Short mmCIF file of C-alpha atoms in Angstrom, two decimals:
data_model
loop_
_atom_site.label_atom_id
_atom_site.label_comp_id
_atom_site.label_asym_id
_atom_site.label_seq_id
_atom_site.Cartn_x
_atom_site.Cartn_y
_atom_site.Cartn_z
CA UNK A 19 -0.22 2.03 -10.68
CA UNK A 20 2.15 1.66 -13.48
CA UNK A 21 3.47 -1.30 -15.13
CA UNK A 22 7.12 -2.16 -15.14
CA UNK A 23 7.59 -4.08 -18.67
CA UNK A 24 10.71 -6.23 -19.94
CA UNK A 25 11.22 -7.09 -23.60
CA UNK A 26 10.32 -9.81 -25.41
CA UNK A 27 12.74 -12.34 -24.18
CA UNK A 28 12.16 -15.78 -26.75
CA UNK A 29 8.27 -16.91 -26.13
CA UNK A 30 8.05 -14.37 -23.09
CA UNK A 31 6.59 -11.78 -24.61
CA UNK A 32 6.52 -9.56 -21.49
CA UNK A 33 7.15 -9.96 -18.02
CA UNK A 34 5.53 -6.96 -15.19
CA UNK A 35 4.71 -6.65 -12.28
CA UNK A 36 1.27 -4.36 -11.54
CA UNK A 37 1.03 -3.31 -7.73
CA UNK A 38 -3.32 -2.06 -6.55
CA UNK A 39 -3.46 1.87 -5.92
CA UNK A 40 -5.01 1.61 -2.46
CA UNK A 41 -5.49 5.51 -2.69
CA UNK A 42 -5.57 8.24 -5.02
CA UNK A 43 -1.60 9.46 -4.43
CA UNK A 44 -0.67 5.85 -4.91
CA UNK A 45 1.67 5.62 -1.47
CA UNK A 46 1.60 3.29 1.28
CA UNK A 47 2.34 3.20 5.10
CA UNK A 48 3.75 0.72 7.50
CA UNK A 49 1.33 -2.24 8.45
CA UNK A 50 -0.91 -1.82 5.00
CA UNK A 51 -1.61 -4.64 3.05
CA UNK A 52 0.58 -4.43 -0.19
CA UNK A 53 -1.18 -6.06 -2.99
CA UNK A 54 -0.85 -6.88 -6.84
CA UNK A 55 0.35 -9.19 -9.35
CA UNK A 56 2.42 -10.43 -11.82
CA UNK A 57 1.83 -10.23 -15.40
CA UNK A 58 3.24 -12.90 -17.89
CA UNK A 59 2.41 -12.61 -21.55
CA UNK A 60 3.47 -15.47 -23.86
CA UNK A 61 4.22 -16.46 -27.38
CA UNK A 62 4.32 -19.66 -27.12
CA UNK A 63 4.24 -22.81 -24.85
CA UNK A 64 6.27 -22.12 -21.31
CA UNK A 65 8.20 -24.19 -19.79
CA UNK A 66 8.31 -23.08 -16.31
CA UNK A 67 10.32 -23.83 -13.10
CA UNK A 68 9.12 -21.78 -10.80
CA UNK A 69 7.90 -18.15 -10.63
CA UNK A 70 8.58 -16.04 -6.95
CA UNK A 71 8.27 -12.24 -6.16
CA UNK A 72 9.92 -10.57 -3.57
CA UNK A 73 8.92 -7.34 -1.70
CA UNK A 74 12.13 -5.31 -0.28
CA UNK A 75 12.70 -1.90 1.50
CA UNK A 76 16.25 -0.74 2.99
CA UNK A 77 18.09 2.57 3.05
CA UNK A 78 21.67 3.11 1.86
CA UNK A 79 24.04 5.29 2.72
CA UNK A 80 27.73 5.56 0.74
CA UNK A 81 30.15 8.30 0.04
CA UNK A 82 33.87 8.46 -0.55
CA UNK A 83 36.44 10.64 1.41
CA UNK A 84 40.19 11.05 0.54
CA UNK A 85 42.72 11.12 2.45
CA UNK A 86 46.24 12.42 1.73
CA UNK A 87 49.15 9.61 3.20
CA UNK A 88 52.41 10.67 2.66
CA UNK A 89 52.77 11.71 -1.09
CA UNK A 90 49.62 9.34 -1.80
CA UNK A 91 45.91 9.73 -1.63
CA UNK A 92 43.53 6.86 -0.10
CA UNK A 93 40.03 7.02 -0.72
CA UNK A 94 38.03 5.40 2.06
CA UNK A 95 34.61 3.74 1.58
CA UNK A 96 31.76 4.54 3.85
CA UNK A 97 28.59 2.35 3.23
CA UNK A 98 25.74 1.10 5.59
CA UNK A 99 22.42 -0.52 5.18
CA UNK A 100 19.34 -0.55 7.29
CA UNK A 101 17.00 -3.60 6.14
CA UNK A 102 12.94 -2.13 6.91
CA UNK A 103 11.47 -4.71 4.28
CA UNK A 104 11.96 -8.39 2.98
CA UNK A 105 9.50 -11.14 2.36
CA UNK A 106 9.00 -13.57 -0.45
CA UNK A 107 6.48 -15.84 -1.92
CA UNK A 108 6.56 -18.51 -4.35
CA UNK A 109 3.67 -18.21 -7.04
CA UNK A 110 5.17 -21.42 -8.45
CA UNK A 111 6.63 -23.93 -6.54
CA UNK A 112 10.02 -25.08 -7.20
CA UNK A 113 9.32 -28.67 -6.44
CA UNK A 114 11.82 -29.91 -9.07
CA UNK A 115 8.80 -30.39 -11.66
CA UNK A 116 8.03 -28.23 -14.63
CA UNK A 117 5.10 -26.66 -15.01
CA UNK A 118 3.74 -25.87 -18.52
CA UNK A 119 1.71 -22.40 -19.49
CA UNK A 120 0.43 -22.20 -22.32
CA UNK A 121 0.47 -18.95 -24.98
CA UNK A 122 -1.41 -16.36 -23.80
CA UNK A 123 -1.44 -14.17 -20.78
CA UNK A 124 -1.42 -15.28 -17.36
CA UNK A 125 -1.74 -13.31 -13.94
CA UNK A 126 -0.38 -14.58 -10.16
CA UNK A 127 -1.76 -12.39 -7.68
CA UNK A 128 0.50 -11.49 -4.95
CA UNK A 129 -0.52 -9.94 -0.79
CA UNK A 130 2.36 -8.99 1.41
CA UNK A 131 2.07 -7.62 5.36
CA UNK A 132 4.12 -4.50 5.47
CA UNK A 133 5.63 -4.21 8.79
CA UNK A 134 4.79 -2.15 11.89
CA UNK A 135 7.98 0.32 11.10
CA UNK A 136 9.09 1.93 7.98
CA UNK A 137 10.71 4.85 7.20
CA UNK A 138 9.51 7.27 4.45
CA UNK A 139 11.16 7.28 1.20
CA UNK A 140 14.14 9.24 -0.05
CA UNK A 141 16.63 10.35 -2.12
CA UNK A 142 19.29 12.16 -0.86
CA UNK A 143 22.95 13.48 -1.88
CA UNK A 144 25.03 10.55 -0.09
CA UNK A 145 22.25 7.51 0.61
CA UNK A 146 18.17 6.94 -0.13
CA UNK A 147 15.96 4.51 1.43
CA UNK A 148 13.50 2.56 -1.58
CA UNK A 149 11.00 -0.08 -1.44
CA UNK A 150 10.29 -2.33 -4.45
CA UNK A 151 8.47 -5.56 -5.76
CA UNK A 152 10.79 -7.92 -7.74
CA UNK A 153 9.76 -10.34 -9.54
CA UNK A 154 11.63 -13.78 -10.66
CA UNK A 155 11.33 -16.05 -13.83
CA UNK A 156 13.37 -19.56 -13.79
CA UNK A 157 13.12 -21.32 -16.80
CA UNK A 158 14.46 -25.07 -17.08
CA UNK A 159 18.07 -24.13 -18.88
CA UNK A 160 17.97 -20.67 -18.98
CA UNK A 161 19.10 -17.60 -17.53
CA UNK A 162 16.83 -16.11 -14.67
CA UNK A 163 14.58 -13.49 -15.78
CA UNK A 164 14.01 -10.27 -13.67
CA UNK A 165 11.53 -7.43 -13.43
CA UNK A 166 11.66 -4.63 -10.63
CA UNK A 167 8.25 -2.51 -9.49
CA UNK A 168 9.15 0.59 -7.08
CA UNK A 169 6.54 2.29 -4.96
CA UNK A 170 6.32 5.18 -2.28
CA UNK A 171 6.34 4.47 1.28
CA UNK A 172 5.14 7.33 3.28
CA UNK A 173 5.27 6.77 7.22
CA UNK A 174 2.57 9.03 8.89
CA UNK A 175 3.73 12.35 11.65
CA UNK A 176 0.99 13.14 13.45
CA UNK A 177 1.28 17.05 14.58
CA UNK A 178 -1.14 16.40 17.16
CA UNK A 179 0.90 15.36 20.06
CA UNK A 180 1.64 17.50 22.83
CA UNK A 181 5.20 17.47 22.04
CA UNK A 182 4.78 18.87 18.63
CA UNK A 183 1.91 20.79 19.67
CA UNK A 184 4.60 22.63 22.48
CA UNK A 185 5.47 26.30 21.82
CA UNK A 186 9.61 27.12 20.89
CA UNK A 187 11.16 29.79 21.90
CA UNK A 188 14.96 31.09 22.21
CA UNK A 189 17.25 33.86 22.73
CA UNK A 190 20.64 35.15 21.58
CA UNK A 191 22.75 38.01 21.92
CA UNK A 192 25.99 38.89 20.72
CA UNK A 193 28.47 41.57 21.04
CA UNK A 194 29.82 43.30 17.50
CA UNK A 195 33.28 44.18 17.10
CA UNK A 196 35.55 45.24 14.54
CA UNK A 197 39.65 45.71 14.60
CA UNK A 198 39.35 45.64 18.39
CA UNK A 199 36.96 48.09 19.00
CA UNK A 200 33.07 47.27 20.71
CA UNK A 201 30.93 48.70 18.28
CA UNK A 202 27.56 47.53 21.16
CA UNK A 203 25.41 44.40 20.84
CA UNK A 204 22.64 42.83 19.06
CA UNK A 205 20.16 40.67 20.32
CA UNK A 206 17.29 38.71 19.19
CA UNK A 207 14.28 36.79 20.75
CA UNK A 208 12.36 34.64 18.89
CA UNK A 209 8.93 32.38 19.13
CA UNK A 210 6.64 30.16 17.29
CA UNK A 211 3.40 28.74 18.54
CA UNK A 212 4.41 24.65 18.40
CA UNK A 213 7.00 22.44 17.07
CA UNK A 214 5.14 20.66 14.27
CA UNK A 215 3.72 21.69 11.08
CA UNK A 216 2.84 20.05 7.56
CA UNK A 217 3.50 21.76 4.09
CA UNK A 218 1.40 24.39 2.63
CA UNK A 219 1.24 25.74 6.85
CA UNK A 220 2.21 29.30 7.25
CA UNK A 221 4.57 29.62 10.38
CA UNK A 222 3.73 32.91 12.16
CA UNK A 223 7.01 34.40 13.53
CA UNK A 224 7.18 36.26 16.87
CA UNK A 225 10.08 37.85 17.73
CA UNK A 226 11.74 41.16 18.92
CA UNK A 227 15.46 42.04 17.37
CA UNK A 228 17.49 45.07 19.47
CA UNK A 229 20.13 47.06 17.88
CA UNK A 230 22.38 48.79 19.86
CA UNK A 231 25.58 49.04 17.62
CA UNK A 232 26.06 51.82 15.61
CA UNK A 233 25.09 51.02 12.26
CA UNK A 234 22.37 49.45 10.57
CA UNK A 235 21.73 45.50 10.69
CA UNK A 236 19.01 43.04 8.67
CA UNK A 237 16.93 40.00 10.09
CA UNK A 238 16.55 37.26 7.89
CA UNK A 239 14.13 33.93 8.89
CA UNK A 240 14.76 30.31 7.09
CA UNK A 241 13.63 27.30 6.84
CA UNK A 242 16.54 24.84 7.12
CA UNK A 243 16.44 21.11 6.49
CA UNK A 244 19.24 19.00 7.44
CA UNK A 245 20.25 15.64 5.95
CA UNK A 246 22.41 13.35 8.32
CA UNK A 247 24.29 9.99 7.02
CA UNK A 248 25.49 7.73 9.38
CA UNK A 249 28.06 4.87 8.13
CA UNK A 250 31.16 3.51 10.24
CA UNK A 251 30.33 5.84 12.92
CA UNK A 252 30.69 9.01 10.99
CA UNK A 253 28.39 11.50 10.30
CA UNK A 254 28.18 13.18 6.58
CA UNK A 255 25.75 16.23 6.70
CA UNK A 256 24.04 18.31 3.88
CA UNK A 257 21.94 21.77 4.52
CA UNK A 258 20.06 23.36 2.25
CA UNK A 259 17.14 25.65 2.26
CA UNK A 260 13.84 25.06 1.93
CA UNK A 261 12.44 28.99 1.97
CA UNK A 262 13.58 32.01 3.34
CA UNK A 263 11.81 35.91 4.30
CA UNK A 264 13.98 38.96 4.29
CA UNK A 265 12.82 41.60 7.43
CA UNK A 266 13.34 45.80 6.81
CA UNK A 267 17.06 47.18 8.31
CA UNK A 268 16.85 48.04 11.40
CA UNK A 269 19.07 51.45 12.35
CA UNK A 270 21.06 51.84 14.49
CA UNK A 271 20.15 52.05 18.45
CA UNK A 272 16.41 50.89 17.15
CA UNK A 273 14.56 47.79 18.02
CA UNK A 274 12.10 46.26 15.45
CA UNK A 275 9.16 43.88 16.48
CA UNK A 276 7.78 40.64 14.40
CA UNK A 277 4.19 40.63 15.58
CA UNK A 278 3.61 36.96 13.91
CA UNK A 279 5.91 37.58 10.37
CA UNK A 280 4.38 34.78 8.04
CA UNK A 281 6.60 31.97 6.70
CA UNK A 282 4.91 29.39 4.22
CA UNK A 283 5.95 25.86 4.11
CA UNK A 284 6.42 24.90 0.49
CA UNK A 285 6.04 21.34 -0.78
CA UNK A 286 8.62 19.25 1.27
CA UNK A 287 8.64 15.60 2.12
CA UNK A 288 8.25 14.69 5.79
CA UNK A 289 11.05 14.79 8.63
CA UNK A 290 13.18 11.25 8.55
CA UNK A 291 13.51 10.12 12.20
CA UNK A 292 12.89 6.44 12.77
CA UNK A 293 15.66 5.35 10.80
CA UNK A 294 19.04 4.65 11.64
CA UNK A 295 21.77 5.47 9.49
CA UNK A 296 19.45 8.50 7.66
CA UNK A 297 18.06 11.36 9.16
CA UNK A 298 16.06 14.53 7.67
CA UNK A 299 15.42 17.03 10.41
CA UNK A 300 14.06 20.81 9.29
CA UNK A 301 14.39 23.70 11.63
CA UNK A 302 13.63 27.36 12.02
CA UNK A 303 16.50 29.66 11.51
CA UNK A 304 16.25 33.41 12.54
CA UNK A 305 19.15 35.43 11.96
CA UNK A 306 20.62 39.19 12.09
CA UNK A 307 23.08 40.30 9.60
CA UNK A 308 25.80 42.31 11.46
CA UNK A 309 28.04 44.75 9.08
CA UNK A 310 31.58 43.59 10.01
CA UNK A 311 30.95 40.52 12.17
CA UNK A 312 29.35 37.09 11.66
CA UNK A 313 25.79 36.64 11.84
CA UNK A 314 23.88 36.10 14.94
CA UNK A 315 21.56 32.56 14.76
CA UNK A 316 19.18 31.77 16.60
CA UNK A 317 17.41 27.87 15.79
CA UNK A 318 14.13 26.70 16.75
CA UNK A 319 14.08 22.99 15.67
CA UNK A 320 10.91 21.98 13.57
CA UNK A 321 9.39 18.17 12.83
CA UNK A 322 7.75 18.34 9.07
CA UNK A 323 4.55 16.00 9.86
CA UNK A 324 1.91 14.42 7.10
CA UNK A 325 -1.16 14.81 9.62
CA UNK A 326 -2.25 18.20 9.99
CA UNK A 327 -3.62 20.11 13.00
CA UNK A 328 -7.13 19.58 13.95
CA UNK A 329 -9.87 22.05 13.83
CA UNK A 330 -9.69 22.49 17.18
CA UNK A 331 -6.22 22.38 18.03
CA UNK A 332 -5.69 24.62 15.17
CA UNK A 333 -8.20 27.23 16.38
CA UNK A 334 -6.51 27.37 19.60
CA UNK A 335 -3.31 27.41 17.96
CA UNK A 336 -3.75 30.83 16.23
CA UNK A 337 -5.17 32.17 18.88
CA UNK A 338 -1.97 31.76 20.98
CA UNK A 339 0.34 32.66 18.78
CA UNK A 340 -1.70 35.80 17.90
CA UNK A 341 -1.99 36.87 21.61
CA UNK A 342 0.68 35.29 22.93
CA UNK A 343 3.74 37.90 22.91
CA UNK A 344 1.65 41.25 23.79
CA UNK A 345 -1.26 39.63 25.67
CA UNK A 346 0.35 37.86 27.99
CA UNK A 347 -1.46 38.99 31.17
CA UNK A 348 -4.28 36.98 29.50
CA UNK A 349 -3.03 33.55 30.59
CA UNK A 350 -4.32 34.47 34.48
CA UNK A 351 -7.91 35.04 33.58
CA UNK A 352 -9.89 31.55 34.89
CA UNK A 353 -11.47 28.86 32.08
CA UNK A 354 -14.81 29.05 34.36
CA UNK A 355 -15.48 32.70 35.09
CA UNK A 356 -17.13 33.24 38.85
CA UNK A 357 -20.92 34.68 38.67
CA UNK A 358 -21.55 38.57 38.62
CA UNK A 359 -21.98 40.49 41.84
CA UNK A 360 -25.57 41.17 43.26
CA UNK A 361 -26.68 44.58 41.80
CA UNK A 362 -26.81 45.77 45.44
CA UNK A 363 -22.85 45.34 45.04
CA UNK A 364 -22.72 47.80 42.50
CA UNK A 365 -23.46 51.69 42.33
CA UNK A 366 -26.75 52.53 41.17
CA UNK A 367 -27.67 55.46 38.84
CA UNK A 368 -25.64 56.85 35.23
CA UNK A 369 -22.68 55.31 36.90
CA UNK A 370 -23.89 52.32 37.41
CA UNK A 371 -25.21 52.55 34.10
CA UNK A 372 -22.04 53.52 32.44
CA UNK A 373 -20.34 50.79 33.63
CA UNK A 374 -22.49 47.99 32.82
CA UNK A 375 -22.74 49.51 29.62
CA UNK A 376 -21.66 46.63 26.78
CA UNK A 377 -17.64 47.55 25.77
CA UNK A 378 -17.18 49.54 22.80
CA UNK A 379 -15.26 47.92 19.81
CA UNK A 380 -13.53 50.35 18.91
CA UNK A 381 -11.86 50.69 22.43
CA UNK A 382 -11.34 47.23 22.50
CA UNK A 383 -9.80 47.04 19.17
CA UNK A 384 -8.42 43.42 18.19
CA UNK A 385 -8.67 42.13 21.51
CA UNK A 386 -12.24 41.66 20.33
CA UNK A 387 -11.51 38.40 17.85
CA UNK A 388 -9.66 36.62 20.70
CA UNK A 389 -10.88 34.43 23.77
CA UNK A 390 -11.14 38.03 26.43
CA UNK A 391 -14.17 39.22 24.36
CA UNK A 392 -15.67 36.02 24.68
CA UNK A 393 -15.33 36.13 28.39
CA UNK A 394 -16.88 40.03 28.57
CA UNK A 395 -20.19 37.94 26.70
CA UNK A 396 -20.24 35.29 28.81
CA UNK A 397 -20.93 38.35 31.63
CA UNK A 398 -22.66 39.66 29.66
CA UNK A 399 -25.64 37.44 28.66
CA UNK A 400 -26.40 36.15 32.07
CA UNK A 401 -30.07 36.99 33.03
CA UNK A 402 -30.09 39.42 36.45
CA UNK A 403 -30.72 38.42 39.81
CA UNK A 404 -34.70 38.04 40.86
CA UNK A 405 -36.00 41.66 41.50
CA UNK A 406 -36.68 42.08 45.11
CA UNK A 407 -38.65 45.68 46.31
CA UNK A 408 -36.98 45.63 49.47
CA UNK A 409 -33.69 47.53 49.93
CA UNK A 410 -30.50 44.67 51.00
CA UNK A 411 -28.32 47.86 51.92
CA UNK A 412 -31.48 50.78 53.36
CA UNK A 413 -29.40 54.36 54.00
CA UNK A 414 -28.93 55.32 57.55
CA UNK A 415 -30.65 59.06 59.06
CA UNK A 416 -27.09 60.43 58.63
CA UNK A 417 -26.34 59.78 55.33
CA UNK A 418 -27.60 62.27 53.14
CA UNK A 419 -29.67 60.81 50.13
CA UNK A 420 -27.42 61.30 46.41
CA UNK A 421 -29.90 63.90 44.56
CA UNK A 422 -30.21 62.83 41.03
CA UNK A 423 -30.10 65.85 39.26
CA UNK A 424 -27.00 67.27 40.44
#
């Protein structure tokens, strides 16, 4: 990683501190092994009292708010801190001797145990949450010379819990008026296949928007994230957001169907949610633009993660959220079909033929790329019951034989 330099202060040429890159982007997570060292170039002969280095992480929160009293304003002052990181260690002993280093350079390596819990790090409007590696020079009769090292903490969200893994879905109507007068309602239903995604994912939107008022009215989908500061037991919020899709107008008395409308995550940094006084939560926002009324919203909450979805789960992700909304009926078919009847179950001759005839694709259609095709092959590549000459079901003298040719 970098180096963090000061300048040449009397025979100290330089003073840095140099932190390992355990991995290629250079950021850390909670119960890693921090390691590095500290970097002291001289001039001359160093007189030294001791040398220690610190390793810190908190987050911050502060703002300002004014308040009018009387014909004055007050400003109060809301700060909090939330301590994640601090341990020290003495390089040189302060044992009230002095310990001589000669001119040259000289480096103290340095290990520190970051803790179990950590929150990611971020900068935000009103507060951020830093970790850094300082660094401290006393010199007998001298001023105390600092040098500060930050690095990236980046606490790992694994999307591969049932909970983020569990569909969202939601549904809101409401009723448009204007100067008194019902103009009829709008209503919108809306559906994503889980809760948790990483960056670079494309979100595939279900959802079906009516529109029974009489003019024409435009769904919009967002991505929202949501900062929260806590201090003094007040809350200080900031939206903004992170991408947006604009859907065609739907006219009036018409309904319009989102048969999984993509949404790509762009670069964002992970949801905040382990830490106390700051917060970073995304969600999904779909909404309908109403000529002459507010908006109808409708929010499916979202968690931002850093481990992505495994081949597996992801497989079976986008298969549900492809068949999910028109396919529904799908979800009774058994995960171990039952056997095939005996052929003596099933009509003999062109019917029977026709029937156990493999399905055509193009009658199928899509349904052909998604798990009820693989069920019609698991039918049919099962090898036929043993071939017997003797008839299980013989006709009866009063049943007339089926002639062939008619």
């Amino acid at each position: 990683m970098g180096t963090a330099a000061m300048q040449p202060l009397g025979c100290v040429r330089s003073l840095s501190v140099e932190l390992d890159a355990n991995r290629a982007w250079g950021a850390y997570t909670s119960g890693e092994l921090l390691r590095g060292r500290v970097r002291l170039e001289l001039r001359g002969t160093l007189r030294l009292r001791a040398l220690e280095v610190q390793a810190r992480g908190r987050a911050t929160v502060h703002w300002l708010e004014s308040h009018s009293v009387g014909l004055n304003t007050v400003y109060r002052d809301y700060t909090a801190y939330q301590t994640f990181l601090h341990r020290r260690c003495q390089l040189v002993l302060d044992n009230g001797e002095v310990t001589v280093l000669q001119a040259g350079r000289h480096e103290f390596p340095f290990t520190f145990q970051l803790p179990e819990t950590l929150a990611t790090s971020f900068e935000g409007k009103h507060g951020n949450v830093r970790y850094w590696v300082k660094a401290k020079l006393r010199r007998p009769w001298a001023t105390v010379k600092k040098v500060k090292k930050e690095f990236t903490v980046i606490e790992p969200i694994d999307i591969n819990t049932p909970a983020l893994l569990a569909p969202q879905a939601g549904a809101k109507e409401k009723l448009a008026r204007a100067w008194y007068c019902n103009r009829g309602q709008v209503s919108v239903t809306a559906k994503i296949d889980r809760k948790g995604y990483t960056p670079g994912e494309v979100i595939p939107i279900f959802a079906e928007i009516d529109n029974c008022t009489s003019r024409a009215v435009v769904p919009k989908a967002a991505i929202i994230q949501t900062q929260t500061f806590i201090a003094r037991s007040t809350k200080k919020q900031k939206k903004s957001v992170v991408t947006s899709m604009v859907g065609d107008s739907i006219a009036a008395g018409k309904r319009e169907v989102w048969h999984g409308r993509a949404l790509k995550i762009p670069p964002v940094g992970p949801s905040i949610l382990q830490c106390r006084i700051i917060q970073v939560e995304y969600s999904l926002k779909v909404c309908v633009d109403i000529p002459g009324t507010s908006k109808l919203l409708l929010e499916l909450p979202l968690v931002i993660g850093t481990i992505p979805l495994h081949p597996f789960g992801s497989r079976t992700s986008s298969v549900s959220s492809q068949y999910s909304v028109n396919l529904e009926w799908l979800s009774s078919i058994p995960e171990q079909p039952e056997a095939p009847p005996e052929y003596s179950a099933v009509v003999s001759g062109s019917d029977a033929e026709q029937s156990l005839a493999p399905p055509c694709r193009s009658d199928l259609g899509s349904i052909l790329e998604g798990p009820f095709f693989a069920y019609i092959q698991e039918f049919r590549f099962r090898p036929p019951p043993l071939y017997s000459e003797v008839d299980p079901n013989p006709t009866s003298d009063h049943i007339r034989p089926r002639c062939m040719t008619c």
